[in-house]
Amino acid sequence: MNIRIASVALIVSLFVSCADENDTTADLVQQEISVELNLVKMSGQIRGSETTGEEMSWRETYTLGPGMRFKKVRKSEGKTLTSEGFFDIVMINSDKYLKFVHDSDSELVGNCTEDKTELLKYTSSDSLESTWSACDGPGLQYTFN
């Protein structure tokens, strides 16, 4: 009897230890309401070129909704651009990413592969960074609201 209890306790602890601190991943998969991911910091290839808030070149949000759909909106100089598609949570080399696949070609797609896919790497349970900087794109950091 004690062995069964210990086995169940071990299995439960494994599941709990593998979860995010804030359960962000589970929330994204099971959500019935929208969650926003906001651009909070931009950086260039030159050290010390970080900008935040009103100093950033543009404002940007991903709205993650039911059915693993997303809407990306960028506002810059009075102009608003929008793109939509599907997102998924993927593991690459033991790192967790949000993978966005846009429905159509858009200048909002920031990547190194020139296709409709963007990857944002989790840096914590509620913070992500774009992989676009790997090929001379801007460094973009996002947080969940």
Tab-separated table of C-alpha atoms in Angstrom:
chain	number	residue	atom	x	y	z
A	1	MET	CA	0.000	0.000	0.000
A	2	ASN	CA	2.794	2.449	0.915
A	3	ILE	CA	4.558	1.683	-2.372
A	4	ARG	CA	1.439	2.635	-4.365
A	5	ILE	CA	1.063	5.901	-2.467
A	6	ALA	CA	4.745	6.701	-2.997
A	7	SER	CA	4.446	5.894	-6.726
A	8	VAL	CA	1.417	8.141	-7.163
A	9	ALA	CA	3.143	10.933	-5.226
A	10	LEU	CA	6.227	10.619	-7.448
A	11	ILE	CA	4.183	10.797	-10.663
A	12	VAL	CA	2.226	13.828	-9.438
A	13	SER	CA	5.432	15.608	-8.401
A	14	LEU	CA	6.949	14.982	-11.849
A	15	PHE	CA	3.969	16.621	-13.542
A	16	VAL	CA	4.033	19.571	-11.155
A	17	SER	CA	7.789	20.113	-11.526
A	18	CYS	CA	7.510	20.216	-15.332
A	19	ALA	CA	4.843	22.946	-15.293
A	20	ASP	CA	5.548	26.652	-15.844
A	21	GLU	CA	5.694	28.875	-12.774
A	22	ASN	CA	2.576	30.726	-13.925
A	23	ASP	CA	1.117	27.876	-16.044
A	24	THR	CA	1.393	30.115	-19.128
A	25	THR	CA	1.690	27.162	-21.519
A	26	ALA	CA	-1.339	25.359	-20.116
A	27	ASP	CA	-3.291	28.619	-20.212
A	28	LEU	CA	-2.455	29.122	-23.891
A	29	VAL	CA	-3.550	25.636	-24.903
A	30	GLN	CA	-6.757	25.616	-22.862
A	31	GLN	CA	-7.725	29.251	-23.088
A	32	GLU	CA	-11.203	30.399	-23.959
A	33	ILE	CA	-10.342	34.082	-23.758
A	34	SER	CA	-7.614	36.085	-25.461
A	35	VAL	CA	-4.154	36.644	-23.990
A	36	GLU	CA	-1.891	39.508	-25.088
A	37	LEU	CA	1.816	39.381	-25.693
A	38	ASN	CA	3.280	42.902	-25.846
A	39	LEU	CA	6.560	44.203	-27.226
A	40	VAL	CA	8.416	45.783	-24.293
A	41	LYS	CA	11.995	46.218	-25.526
A	42	MET	CA	13.843	46.591	-28.835
A	43	SER	CA	17.562	46.418	-29.457
A	44	GLY	CA	19.823	46.714	-32.472
A	45	GLN	CA	23.098	45.070	-33.353
A	46	ILE	CA	25.073	47.787	-31.547
A	47	ARG	CA	25.535	47.384	-27.793
A	48	GLY	CA	23.535	49.801	-25.708
A	49	SER	CA	20.996	50.418	-28.450
A	50	GLU	CA	18.046	49.229	-26.364
A	51	THR	CA	14.796	51.180	-26.383
A	52	THR	CA	11.607	50.768	-24.378
A	53	GLY	CA	8.220	52.459	-24.138
A	54	GLU	CA	7.608	55.510	-26.311
A	55	GLU	CA	11.205	55.449	-27.601
A	56	MET	CA	10.651	52.192	-29.545
A	57	SER	CA	10.303	52.424	-33.326
A	58	TRP	CA	6.911	50.715	-33.146
A	59	ARG	CA	4.354	49.195	-30.749
A	60	GLU	CA	3.413	45.578	-31.316
A	61	THR	CA	1.058	42.997	-29.809
A	62	TYR	CA	0.182	39.387	-30.450
A	63	THR	CA	-3.340	38.535	-29.329
A	64	LEU	CA	-3.515	34.787	-28.716
A	65	GLY	CA	-7.034	33.477	-28.873
A	66	PRO	CA	-9.144	30.340	-28.827
A	67	GLY	CA	-8.365	27.625	-31.355
A	68	MET	CA	-4.649	28.486	-31.201
A	69	ARG	CA	-5.251	31.515	-33.461
A	70	PHE	CA	-3.319	34.770	-33.197
A	71	LYS	CA	-3.549	38.327	-34.458
A	72	LYS	CA	-0.407	40.451	-34.684
A	73	VAL	CA	-0.776	44.242	-34.753
A	74	ARG	CA	2.034	46.758	-35.277
A	75	LYS	CA	1.520	50.508	-34.891
A	76	SER	CA	4.131	52.906	-36.220
A	77	GLU	CA	3.955	56.556	-37.279
A	78	GLY	CA	0.154	56.586	-37.396
A	79	LYS	CA	0.022	53.419	-39.512
A	80	THR	CA	-1.437	50.094	-38.297
A	81	LEU	CA	-0.490	46.743	-39.851
A	82	THR	CA	-2.255	43.467	-39.025
A	83	SER	CA	-1.598	39.792	-39.721
A	84	GLU	CA	-3.313	36.627	-38.492
A	85	GLY	CA	-2.619	32.915	-38.351
A	86	PHE	CA	-2.107	29.915	-36.092
A	87	PHE	CA	0.330	29.463	-33.226
A	88	ASP	CA	1.728	26.448	-31.431
A	89	ILE	CA	4.064	25.711	-28.550
A	90	VAL	CA	7.150	23.804	-29.727
A	91	MET	CA	10.373	22.480	-28.218
A	92	ILE	CA	13.626	22.926	-30.139
A	93	ASN	CA	16.842	21.598	-28.583
A	94	SER	CA	15.130	21.524	-25.173
A	95	ASP	CA	14.111	25.213	-25.444
A	96	LYS	CA	10.440	26.207	-25.522
A	97	TYR	CA	9.107	28.503	-28.268
A	98	LEU	CA	5.870	29.979	-29.500
A	99	LYS	CA	5.699	29.286	-33.231
A	100	PHE	CA	3.509	31.623	-35.288
A	101	VAL	CA	2.470	30.690	-38.827
A	102	HIS	CA	0.867	33.605	-40.637
A	103	ASP	CA	-2.052	32.938	-43.004
A	104	SER	CA	-0.444	35.049	-45.736
A	105	ASP	CA	2.785	36.855	-46.557
A	106	SER	CA	3.171	40.017	-44.524
A	107	GLU	CA	5.865	42.543	-43.699
A	108	LEU	CA	5.016	41.773	-40.071
A	109	VAL	CA	6.700	38.371	-40.310
A	110	GLY	CA	10.076	38.834	-38.616
A	111	ASN	CA	12.353	35.877	-39.256
A	112	CYS	CA	15.537	34.635	-40.877
A	113	THR	CA	13.877	32.164	-43.251
A	114	GLU	CA	11.735	34.431	-45.460
A	115	ASP	CA	8.650	32.266	-44.990
A	116	LYS	CA	5.439	32.824	-42.989
A	117	THR	CA	6.838	31.476	-39.695
A	118	GLU	CA	8.051	33.370	-36.634
A	119	LEU	CA	9.590	31.929	-33.483
A	120	LEU	CA	9.604	33.548	-30.061
A	121	LYS	CA	11.772	31.805	-27.465
A	122	TYR	CA	10.646	31.658	-23.847
A	123	THR	CA	13.204	33.367	-21.597
A	124	SER	CA	10.954	32.928	-18.538
A	125	SER	CA	7.387	31.779	-17.954
A	126	ASP	CA	5.984	35.170	-19.006
A	127	SER	CA	8.739	36.636	-21.214
A	128	LEU	CA	9.834	35.779	-24.760
A	129	GLU	CA	12.326	37.036	-27.334
A	130	SER	CA	12.253	36.954	-31.108
A	131	THR	CA	14.783	34.831	-33.000
A	132	TRP	CA	14.929	37.455	-35.767
A	133	SER	CA	18.068	39.014	-34.253
A	134	ALA	CA	20.060	35.916	-35.268
A	135	CYS	CA	20.174	37.277	-38.824
A	136	ASP	CA	20.583	41.039	-38.290
A	137	GLY	CA	16.959	41.707	-37.398
A	138	PRO	CA	16.115	43.724	-34.300
A	139	GLY	CA	16.152	42.118	-30.883
A	140	LEU	CA	12.526	42.097	-29.753
A	141	GLN	CA	11.388	41.176	-26.245
A	142	TYR	CA	7.778	40.502	-25.289
A	143	THR	CA	5.857	39.885	-22.079
A	144	PHE	CA	2.404	38.502	-21.346
A	145	ASN	CA	-0.108	40.899	-19.833
